[in-house]
Short mmCIF file of C-alpha atoms in Angstrom, two decimals:
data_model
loop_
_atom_site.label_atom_id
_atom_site.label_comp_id
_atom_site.label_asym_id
_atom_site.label_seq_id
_atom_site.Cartn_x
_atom_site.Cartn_y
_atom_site.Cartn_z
CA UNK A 1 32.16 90.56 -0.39
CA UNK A 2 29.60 93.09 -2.76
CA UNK A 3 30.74 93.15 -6.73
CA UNK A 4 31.77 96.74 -7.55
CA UNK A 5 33.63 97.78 -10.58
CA UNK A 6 37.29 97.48 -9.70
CA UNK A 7 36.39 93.78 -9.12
CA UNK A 8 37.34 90.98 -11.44
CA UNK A 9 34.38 88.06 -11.60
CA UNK A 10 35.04 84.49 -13.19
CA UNK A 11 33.23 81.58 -13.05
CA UNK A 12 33.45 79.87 -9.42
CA UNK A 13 35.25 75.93 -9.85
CA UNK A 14 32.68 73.61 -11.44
CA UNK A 15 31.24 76.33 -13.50
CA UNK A 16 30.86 75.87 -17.08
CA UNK A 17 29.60 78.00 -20.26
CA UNK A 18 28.88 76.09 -22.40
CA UNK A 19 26.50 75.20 -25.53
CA UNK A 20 22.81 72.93 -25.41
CA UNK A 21 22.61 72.19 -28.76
CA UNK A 22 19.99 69.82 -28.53
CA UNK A 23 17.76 72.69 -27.33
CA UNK A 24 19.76 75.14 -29.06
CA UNK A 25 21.01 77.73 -26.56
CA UNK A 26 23.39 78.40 -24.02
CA UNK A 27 23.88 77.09 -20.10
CA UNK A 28 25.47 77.51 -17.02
CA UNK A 29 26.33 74.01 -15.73
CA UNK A 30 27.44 73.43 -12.29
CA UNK A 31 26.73 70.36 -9.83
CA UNK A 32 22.92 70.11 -9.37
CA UNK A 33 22.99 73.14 -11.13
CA UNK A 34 21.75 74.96 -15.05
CA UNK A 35 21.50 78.60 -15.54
CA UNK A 36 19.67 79.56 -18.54
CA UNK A 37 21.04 82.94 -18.98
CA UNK A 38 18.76 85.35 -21.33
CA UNK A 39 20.58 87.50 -24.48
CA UNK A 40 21.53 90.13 -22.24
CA UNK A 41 23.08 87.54 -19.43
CA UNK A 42 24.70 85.58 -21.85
CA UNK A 43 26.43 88.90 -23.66
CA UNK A 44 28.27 89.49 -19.75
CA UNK A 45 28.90 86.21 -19.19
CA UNK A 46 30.54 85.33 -22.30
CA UNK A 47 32.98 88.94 -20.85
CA UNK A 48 34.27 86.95 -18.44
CA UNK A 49 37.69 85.96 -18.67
CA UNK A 50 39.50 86.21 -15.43
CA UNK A 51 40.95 89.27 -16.26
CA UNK A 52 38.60 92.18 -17.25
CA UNK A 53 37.09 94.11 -14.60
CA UNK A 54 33.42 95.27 -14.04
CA UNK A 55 34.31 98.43 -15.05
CA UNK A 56 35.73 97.27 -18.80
CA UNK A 57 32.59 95.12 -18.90
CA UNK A 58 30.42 97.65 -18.95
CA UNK A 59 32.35 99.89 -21.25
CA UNK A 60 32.14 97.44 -23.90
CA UNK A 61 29.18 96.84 -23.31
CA UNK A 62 28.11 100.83 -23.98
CA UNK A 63 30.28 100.91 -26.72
CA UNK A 64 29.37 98.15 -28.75
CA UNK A 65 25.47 99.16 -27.62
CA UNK A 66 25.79 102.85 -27.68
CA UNK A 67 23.72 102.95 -25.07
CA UNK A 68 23.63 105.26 -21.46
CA UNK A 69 26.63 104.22 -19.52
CA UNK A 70 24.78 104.06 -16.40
CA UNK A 71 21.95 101.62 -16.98
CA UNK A 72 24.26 99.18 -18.79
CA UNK A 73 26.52 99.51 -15.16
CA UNK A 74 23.30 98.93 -13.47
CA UNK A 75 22.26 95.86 -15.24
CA UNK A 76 25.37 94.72 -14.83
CA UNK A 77 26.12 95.00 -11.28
CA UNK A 78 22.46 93.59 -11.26
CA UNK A 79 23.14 90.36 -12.85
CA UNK A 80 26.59 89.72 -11.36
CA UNK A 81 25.46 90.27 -7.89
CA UNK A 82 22.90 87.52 -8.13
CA UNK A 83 25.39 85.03 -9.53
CA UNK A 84 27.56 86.19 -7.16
CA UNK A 85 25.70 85.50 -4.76
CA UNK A 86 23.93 81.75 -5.84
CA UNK A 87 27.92 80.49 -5.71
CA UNK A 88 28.12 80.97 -10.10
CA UNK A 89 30.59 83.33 -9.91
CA UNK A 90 33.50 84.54 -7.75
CA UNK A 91 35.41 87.86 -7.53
CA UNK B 1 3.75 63.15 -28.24
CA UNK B 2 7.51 63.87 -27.74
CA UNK B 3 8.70 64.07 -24.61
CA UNK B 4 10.97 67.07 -23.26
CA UNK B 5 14.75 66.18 -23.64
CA UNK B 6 16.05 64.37 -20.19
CA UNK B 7 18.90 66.90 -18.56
CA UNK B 8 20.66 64.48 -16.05
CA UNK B 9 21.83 60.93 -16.05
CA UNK B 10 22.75 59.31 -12.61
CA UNK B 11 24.85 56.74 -13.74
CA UNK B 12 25.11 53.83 -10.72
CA UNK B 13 27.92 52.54 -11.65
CA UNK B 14 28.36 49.49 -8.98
CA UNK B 15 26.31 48.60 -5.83
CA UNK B 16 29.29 47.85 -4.26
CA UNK B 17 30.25 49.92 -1.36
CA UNK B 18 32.26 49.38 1.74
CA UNK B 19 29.36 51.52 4.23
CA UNK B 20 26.78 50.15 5.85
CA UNK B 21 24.26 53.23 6.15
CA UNK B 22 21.11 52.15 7.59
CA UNK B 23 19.26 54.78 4.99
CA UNK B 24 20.99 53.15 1.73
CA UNK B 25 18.89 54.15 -1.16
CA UNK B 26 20.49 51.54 -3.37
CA UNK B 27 17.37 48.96 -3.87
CA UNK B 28 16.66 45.72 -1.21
CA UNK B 29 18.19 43.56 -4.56
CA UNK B 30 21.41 44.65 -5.38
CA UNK B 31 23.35 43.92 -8.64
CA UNK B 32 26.33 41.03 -8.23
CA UNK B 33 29.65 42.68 -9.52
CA UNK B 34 29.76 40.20 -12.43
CA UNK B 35 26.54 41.77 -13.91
CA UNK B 36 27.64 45.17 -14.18
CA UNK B 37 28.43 46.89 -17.80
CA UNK B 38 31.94 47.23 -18.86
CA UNK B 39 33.80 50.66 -19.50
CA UNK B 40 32.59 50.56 -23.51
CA UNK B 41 29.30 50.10 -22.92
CA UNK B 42 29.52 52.60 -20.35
CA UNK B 43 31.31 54.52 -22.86
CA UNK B 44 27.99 54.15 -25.51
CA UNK B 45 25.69 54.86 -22.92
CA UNK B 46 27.13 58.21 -22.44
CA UNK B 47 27.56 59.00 -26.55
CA UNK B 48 23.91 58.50 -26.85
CA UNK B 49 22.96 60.23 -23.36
CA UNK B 50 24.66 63.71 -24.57
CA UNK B 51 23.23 63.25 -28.02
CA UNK B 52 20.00 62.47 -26.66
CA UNK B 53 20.40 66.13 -24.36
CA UNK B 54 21.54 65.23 -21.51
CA UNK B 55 24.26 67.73 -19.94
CA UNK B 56 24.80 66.56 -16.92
CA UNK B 57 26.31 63.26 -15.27
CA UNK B 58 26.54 61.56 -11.91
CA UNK B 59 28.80 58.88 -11.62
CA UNK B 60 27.74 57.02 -8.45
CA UNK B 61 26.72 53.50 -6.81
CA UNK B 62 27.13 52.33 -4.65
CA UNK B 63 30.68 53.40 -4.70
CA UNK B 64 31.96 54.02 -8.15
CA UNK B 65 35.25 54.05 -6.69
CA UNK B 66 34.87 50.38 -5.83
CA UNK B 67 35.49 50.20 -9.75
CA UNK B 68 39.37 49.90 -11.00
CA UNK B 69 38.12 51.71 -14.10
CA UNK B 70 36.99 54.33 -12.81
CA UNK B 71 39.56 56.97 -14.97
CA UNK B 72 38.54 55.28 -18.27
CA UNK B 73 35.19 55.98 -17.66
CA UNK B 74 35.57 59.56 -16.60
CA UNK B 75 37.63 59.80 -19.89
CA UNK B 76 34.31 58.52 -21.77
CA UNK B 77 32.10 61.49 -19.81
CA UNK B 78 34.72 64.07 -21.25
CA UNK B 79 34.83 62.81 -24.61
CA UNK B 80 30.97 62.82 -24.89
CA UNK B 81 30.72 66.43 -23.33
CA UNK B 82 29.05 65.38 -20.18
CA UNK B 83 29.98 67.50 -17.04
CA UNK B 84 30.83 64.70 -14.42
CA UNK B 85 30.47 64.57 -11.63
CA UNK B 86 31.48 61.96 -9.14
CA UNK B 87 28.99 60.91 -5.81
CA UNK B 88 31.40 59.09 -3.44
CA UNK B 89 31.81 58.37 -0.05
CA UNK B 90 35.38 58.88 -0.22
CA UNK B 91 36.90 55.84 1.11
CA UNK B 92 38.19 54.32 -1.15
CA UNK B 93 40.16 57.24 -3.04
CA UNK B 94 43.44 58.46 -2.58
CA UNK B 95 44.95 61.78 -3.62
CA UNK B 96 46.90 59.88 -6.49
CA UNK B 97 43.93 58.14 -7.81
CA UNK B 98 41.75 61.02 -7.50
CA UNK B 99 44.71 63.30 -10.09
CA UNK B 100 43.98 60.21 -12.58
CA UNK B 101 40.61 60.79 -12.18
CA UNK B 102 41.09 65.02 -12.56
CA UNK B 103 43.01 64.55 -15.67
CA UNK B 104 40.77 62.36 -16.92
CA UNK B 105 38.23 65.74 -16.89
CA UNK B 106 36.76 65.16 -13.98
CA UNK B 107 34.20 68.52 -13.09
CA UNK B 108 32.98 67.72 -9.42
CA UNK B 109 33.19 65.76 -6.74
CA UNK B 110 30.40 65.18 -4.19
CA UNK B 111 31.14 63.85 -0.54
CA UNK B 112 28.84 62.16 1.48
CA UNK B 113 29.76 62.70 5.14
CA UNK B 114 27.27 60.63 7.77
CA UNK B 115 27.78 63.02 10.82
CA UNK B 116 30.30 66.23 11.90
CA UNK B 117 31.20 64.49 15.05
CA UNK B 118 33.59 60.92 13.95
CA UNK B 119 32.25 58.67 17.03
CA UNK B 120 28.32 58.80 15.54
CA UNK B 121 29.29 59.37 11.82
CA UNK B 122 31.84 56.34 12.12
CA UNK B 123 28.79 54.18 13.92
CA UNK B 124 26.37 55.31 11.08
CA UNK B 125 28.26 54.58 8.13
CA UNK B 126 29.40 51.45 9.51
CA UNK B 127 33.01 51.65 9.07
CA UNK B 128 35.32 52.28 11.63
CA UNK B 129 37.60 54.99 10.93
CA UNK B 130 35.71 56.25 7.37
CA UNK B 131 35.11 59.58 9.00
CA UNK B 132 38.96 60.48 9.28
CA UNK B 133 39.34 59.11 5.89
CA UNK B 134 36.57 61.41 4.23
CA UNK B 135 38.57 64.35 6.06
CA UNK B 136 41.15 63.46 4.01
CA UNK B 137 39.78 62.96 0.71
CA UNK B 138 38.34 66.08 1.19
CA UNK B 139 41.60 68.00 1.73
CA UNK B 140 43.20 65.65 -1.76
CA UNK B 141 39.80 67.46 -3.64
CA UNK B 142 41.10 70.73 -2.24
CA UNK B 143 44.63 70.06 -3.56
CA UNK B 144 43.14 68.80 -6.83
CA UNK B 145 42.01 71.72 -7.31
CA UNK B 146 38.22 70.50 -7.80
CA UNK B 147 35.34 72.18 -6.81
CA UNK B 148 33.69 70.15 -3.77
CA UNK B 149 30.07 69.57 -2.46
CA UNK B 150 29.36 68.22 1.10
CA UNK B 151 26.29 65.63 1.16
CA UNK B 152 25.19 65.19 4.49
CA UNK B 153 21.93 63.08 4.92
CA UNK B 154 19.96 64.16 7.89
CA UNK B 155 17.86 62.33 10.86
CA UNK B 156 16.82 61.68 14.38
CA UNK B 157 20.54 61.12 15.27
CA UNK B 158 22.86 63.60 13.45
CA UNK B 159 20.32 66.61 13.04
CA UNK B 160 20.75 68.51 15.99
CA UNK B 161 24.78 68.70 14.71
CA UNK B 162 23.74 70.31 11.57
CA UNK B 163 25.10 73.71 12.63
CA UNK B 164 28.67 71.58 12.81
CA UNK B 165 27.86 70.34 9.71
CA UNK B 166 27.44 73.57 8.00
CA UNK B 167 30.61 74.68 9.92
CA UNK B 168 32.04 71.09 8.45
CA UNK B 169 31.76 72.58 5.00
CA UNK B 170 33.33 75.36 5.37
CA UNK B 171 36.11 73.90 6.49
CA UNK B 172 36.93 71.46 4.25
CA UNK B 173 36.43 74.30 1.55
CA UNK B 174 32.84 72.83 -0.25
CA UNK B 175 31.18 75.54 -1.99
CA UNK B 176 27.73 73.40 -1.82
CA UNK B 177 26.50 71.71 0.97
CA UNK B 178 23.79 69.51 0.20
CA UNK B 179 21.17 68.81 3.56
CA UNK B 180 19.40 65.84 2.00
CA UNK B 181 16.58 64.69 4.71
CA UNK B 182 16.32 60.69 4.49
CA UNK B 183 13.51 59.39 1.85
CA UNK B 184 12.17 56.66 3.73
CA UNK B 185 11.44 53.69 1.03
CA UNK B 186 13.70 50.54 0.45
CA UNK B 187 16.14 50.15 2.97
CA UNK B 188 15.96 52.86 4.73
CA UNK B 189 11.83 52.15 5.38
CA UNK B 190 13.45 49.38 7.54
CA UNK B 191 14.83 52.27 9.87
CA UNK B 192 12.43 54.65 9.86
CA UNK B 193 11.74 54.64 13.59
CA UNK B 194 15.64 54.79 14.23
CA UNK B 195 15.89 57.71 12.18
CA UNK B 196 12.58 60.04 11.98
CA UNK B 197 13.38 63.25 12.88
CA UNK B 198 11.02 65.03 15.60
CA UNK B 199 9.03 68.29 14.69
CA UNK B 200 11.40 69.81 17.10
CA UNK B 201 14.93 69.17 15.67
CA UNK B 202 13.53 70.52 12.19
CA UNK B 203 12.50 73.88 12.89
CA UNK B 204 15.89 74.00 14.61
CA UNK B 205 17.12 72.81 11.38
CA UNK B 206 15.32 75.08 9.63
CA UNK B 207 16.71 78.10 11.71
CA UNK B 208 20.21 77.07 11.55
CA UNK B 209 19.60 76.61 7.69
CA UNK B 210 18.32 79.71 7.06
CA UNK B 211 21.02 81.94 9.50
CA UNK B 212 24.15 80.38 7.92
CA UNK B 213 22.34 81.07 3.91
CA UNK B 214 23.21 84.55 4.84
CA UNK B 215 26.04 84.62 7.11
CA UNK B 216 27.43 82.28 4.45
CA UNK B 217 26.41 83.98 1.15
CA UNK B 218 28.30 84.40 -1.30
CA UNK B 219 30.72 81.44 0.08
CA UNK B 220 28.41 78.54 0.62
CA UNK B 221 25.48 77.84 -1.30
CA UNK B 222 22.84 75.19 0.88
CA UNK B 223 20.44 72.96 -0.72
CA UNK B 224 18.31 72.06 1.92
CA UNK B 225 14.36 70.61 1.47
CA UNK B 226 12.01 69.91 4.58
CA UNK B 227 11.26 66.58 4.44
CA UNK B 228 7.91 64.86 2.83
CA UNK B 229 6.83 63.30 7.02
CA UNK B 230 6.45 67.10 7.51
CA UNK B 231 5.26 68.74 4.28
CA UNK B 232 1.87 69.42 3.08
CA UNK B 233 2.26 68.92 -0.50
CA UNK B 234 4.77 66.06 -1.94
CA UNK B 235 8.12 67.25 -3.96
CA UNK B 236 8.45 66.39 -7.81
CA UNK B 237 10.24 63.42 -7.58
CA UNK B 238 12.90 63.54 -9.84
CA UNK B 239 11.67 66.87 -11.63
CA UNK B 240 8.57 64.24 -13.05
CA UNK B 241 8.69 60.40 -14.31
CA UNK B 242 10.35 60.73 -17.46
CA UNK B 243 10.62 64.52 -17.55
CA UNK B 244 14.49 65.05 -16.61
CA UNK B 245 16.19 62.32 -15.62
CA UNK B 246 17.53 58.43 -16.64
CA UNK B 247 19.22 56.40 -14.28
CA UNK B 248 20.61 53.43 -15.51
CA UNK B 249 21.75 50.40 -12.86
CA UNK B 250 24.96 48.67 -12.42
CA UNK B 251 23.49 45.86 -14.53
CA UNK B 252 22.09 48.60 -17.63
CA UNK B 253 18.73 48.79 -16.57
CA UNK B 254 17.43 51.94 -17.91
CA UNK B 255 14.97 53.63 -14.97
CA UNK B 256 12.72 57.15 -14.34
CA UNK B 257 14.86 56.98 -11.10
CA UNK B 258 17.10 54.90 -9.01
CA UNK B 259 14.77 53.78 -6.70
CA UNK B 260 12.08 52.23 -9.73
CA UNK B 261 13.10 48.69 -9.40
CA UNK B 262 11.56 48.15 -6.03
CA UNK B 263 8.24 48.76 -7.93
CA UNK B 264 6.71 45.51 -9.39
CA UNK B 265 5.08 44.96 -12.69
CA UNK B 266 7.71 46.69 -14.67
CA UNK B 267 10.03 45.29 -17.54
CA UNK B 268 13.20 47.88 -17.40
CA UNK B 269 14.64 47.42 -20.63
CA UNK B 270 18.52 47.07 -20.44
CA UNK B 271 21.10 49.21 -22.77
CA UNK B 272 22.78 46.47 -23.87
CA UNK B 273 19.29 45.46 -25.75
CA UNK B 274 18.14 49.01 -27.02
CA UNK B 275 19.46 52.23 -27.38
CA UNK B 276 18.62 54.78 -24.44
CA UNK B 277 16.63 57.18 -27.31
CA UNK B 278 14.40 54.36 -27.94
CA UNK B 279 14.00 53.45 -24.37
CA UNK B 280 12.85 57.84 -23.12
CA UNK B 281 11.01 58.09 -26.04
CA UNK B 282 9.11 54.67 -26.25
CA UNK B 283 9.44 52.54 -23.28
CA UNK B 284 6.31 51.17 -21.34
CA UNK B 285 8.04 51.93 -18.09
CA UNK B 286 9.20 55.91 -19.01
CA UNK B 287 5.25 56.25 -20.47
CA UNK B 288 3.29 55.23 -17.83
CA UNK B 289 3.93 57.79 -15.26
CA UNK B 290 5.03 60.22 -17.40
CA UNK B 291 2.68 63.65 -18.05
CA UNK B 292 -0.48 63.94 -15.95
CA UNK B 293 -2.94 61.41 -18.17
CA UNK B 294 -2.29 58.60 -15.51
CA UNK B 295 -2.99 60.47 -12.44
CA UNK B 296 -5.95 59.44 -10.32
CA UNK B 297 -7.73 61.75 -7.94
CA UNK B 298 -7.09 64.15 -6.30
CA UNK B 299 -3.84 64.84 -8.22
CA UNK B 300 -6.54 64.77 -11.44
CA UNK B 301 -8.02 67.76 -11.12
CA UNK B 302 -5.74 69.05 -8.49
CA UNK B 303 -4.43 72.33 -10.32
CA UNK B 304 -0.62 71.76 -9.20
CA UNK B 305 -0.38 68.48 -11.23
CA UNK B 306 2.21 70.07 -13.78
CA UNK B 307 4.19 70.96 -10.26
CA UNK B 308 4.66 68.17 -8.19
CA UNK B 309 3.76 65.94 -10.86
CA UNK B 310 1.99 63.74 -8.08
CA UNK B 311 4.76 62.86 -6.07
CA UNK B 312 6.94 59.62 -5.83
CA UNK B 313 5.36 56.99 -6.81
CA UNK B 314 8.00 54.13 -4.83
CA UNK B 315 6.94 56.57 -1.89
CA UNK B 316 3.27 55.98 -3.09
CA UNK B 317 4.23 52.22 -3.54
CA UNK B 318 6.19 51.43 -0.05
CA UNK B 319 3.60 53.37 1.87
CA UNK B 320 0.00 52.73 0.09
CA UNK B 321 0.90 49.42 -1.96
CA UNK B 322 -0.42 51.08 -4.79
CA UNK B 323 1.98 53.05 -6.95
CA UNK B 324 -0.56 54.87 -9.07
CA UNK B 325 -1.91 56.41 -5.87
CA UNK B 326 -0.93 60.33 -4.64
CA UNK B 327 2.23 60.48 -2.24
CA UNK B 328 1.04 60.19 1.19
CA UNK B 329 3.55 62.91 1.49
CA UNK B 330 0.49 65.12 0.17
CA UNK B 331 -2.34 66.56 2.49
CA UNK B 332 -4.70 65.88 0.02
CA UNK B 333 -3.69 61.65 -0.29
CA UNK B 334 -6.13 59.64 1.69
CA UNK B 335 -3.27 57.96 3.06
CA UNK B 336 -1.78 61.29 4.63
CA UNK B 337 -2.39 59.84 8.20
CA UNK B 338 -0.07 57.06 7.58
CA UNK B 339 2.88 59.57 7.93
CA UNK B 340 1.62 61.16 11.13
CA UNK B 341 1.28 57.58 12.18
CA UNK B 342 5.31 56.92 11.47
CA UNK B 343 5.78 59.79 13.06
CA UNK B 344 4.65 59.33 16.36
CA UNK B 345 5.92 55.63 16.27
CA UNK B 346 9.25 56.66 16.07
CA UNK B 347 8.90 59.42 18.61
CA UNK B 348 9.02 56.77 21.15
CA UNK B 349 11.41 54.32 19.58
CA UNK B 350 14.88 53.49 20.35
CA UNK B 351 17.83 54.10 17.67
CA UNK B 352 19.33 50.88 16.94
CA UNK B 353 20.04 50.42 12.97
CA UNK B 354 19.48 47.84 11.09
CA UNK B 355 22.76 47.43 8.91
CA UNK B 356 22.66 45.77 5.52
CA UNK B 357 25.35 43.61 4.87
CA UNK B 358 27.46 43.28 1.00
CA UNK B 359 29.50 40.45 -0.49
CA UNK B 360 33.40 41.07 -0.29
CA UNK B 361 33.72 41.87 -3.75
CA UNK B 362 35.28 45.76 -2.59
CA UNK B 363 38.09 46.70 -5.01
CA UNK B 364 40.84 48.81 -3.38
CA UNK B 365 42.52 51.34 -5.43
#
């Protein structure tokens, strides 16, 4: 299964957001697993809730960016896909 | 100098453990069931663990199950902000006892699993009937409602049902399925030429491995490493001494990894005597493999140093005698030949195990 934008990504079972405050930034923790996402990665990731579609992800995305519609949907898809695909995230 | 913040502490919470596996990494000594911490201390150790950096635990043995409080000290992990994550054979567990454990905040659970086919996995673990009661566990983890990773350690006599073991995973509805090859120092150096694996069976391995990452993608994510007897350069044991990683033993002994107390001339210091801070930052035994300053040649000049971090130095120590010296597992090692050597000796051995035997101090749930 591909990530498009009708579908609805969460964190797969076992995967956490959460804060490193001893090196003060942000993880993905998972069983022999840490995902230090970058600004960007962390600004989608923090999106997902379980409920909101690619689609609404990258419209608030553009709108609170006002940037092109298209290469926020590209980075996007981009970033999801990958996690998608290294067991982070589920859709 | 400061050293980097350690990520991960294995904590082995008992050597007790009702299998027999002829590759048991626990050490040659194990820890009496009277000498191992209480649920406070365990409770400490984990306070100053997370505050020290560390985000993520393992809760293993042994077989922490073979503990009665087992809940309470999950409870601890959660309250400190550790993710935990339990290594168990399975066992000993129950769907009841594993909810306790789940409320407690349990994250994970990791399954060890000694074959896909129950006559040989039964016979390798030692315990009749384990197999069918791992199948079950597996399908309480499911109903829990836990995310589940399948540990299968691989050799000689189970590799060539690998592609059953992948198949194993899905099944059973892991996410992760951990290939771990056998690391061949304390006990299971005793078995080497039961359980050496032939050039052969791993490419096959290898193949299988690498068709079911992308028939599986997406669904189940394999960690699979080919195996230092076959590898040209040695892995970084334990991402570096002192780099990532405390384990502390049954009895609080503070170590760079599990393995360290089959290495002589060391003085672990214990938690119950000094705060785990104090014993990264300062200790004798976390400083004198830790960085690159201690490396002889050819790791010296050798310019992936800050990579491999010269190996595994109870590898370097139960092959060479020497544990300052480069893995053997590295091309470069003068010692190299000695794995070739093992090799060939077990090509033409027999497969009988040597079983180590425990006390019967096994808690039931």
């Amino acid at each position: 299964m591909s990530i498009t934008g009708t579908t609805t990504p969460r964190f797969a079972r076992g995967m956490r957001l959460r804060e490193d405050p001893a090196r003060a930034r942000w993880v993905v923790v998972g069983p022999e697993r840490l995902f230090v996402p970058d600004d960007i990665a962390l600004e989608i990731l923090r999106l997902l809730d379980g409920t909101r579609r690619v689609d609404a992800i990258v419209d608030e995305l553009a709108a609170r960016y006002a940037a092109p519609r298209d290469a926020i949907a590209a980075d996007v898809l981009a970033l999801l896909t990958d996690l998608h695909a290294k067991g982070v995230l589920t859709a | 100098m400061t050293p980097p913040a350690p990520l991960g502490l294995l904590a082995e919470l008992t050597h007790r453990c009702p299998l027999r596996c002829p590759y048991c990494s626990n050490p040659t000594e194990l820890s009496r069931a009277s000498a191992e911490l209480d649920t406070e201390t365990w409770g400490r150790v984990f306070r100053e663990a997370a505050a020290l950096g560390v985000l993520q635990l393992h809760l293993s043995g042994g077989e922490p199950a073979a503990r009665r409080d087992l809940p309470e000290i999950v409870a601890h992990a959660t309250a400190a902000g550790l993710y935990s994550n339990l290594i168990t054979s399975g066992v000993l567990l129950d769907a009841a006892r594993l909810k306790v454990l789940a409320r407690a905040g349990l994250d994970h659970v990791q399954l060890s699993v000694q074959d896909a086919e129950e006559t040989s996995a039964d016979r390798i673990s030692g315990l009749r009937g384990g197999h069918a009661r791992k199948l079950a566990f597996a399908r309480a983890v499911h109903e829990a409602d836990l995310p589940l990773t399948l540990n299968a350690v691989v050799h000689r006599q189970n590799l060539d049902r690998l592609g059953d073991l992948i198949e194993l995973a899905t099944t059973l509805g892991a996410t992760r399925l951990e290939v771990a090859h056998v690391q061949y120092y304390g006990w299971a150096l005793r078995n080497r030429d039961a359980l050496l694996p032939s050039r052969a069976q791993l490419e096959a391995a290898t193949e299988t491995v690498t068709t079911a990452r992308v028939t599986l993608k997406g669904r189940l994510v394999i960690d699979y490493v080919v195996p230092d007897y076959y590898a040209r350069r040695p892995k970084a044991c334990m991402g570096g001494w002192g780099r990532s990683f405390i384990a502390v033993s049954p009895a609080g002994r503070v170590l760079p990894c599990h393995a360290a107390e089959s290495l002589p001339g060391f003085d672990f210091l214990n938690v119950r005597d000094a705060s785990l801070s104090e014993i990264w930052t300062h200790s004798d035994a976390f400083q004198r493999y830790r960085g690159t300053g201690w490396m002889p040649e050819p790791c010296r000049g050798c310019d992936r140093r800050e990579i491999d971090w010269g190996g595994c130095r109870c590898q370097a120590f139960a092959l060479t005698g020497n544990a300052t010296n480069t893995d053997p597992a590295c091309a470069l090692s003068a010692d190299h030949h000695l794995l070739d050597l093992a090799v060939q000796d077990a090509a033409v051995a027999g497969g009988n195990f040597t079983y180590r035997e425990m006390g019967p101090t096994i808690a039931t749930g």
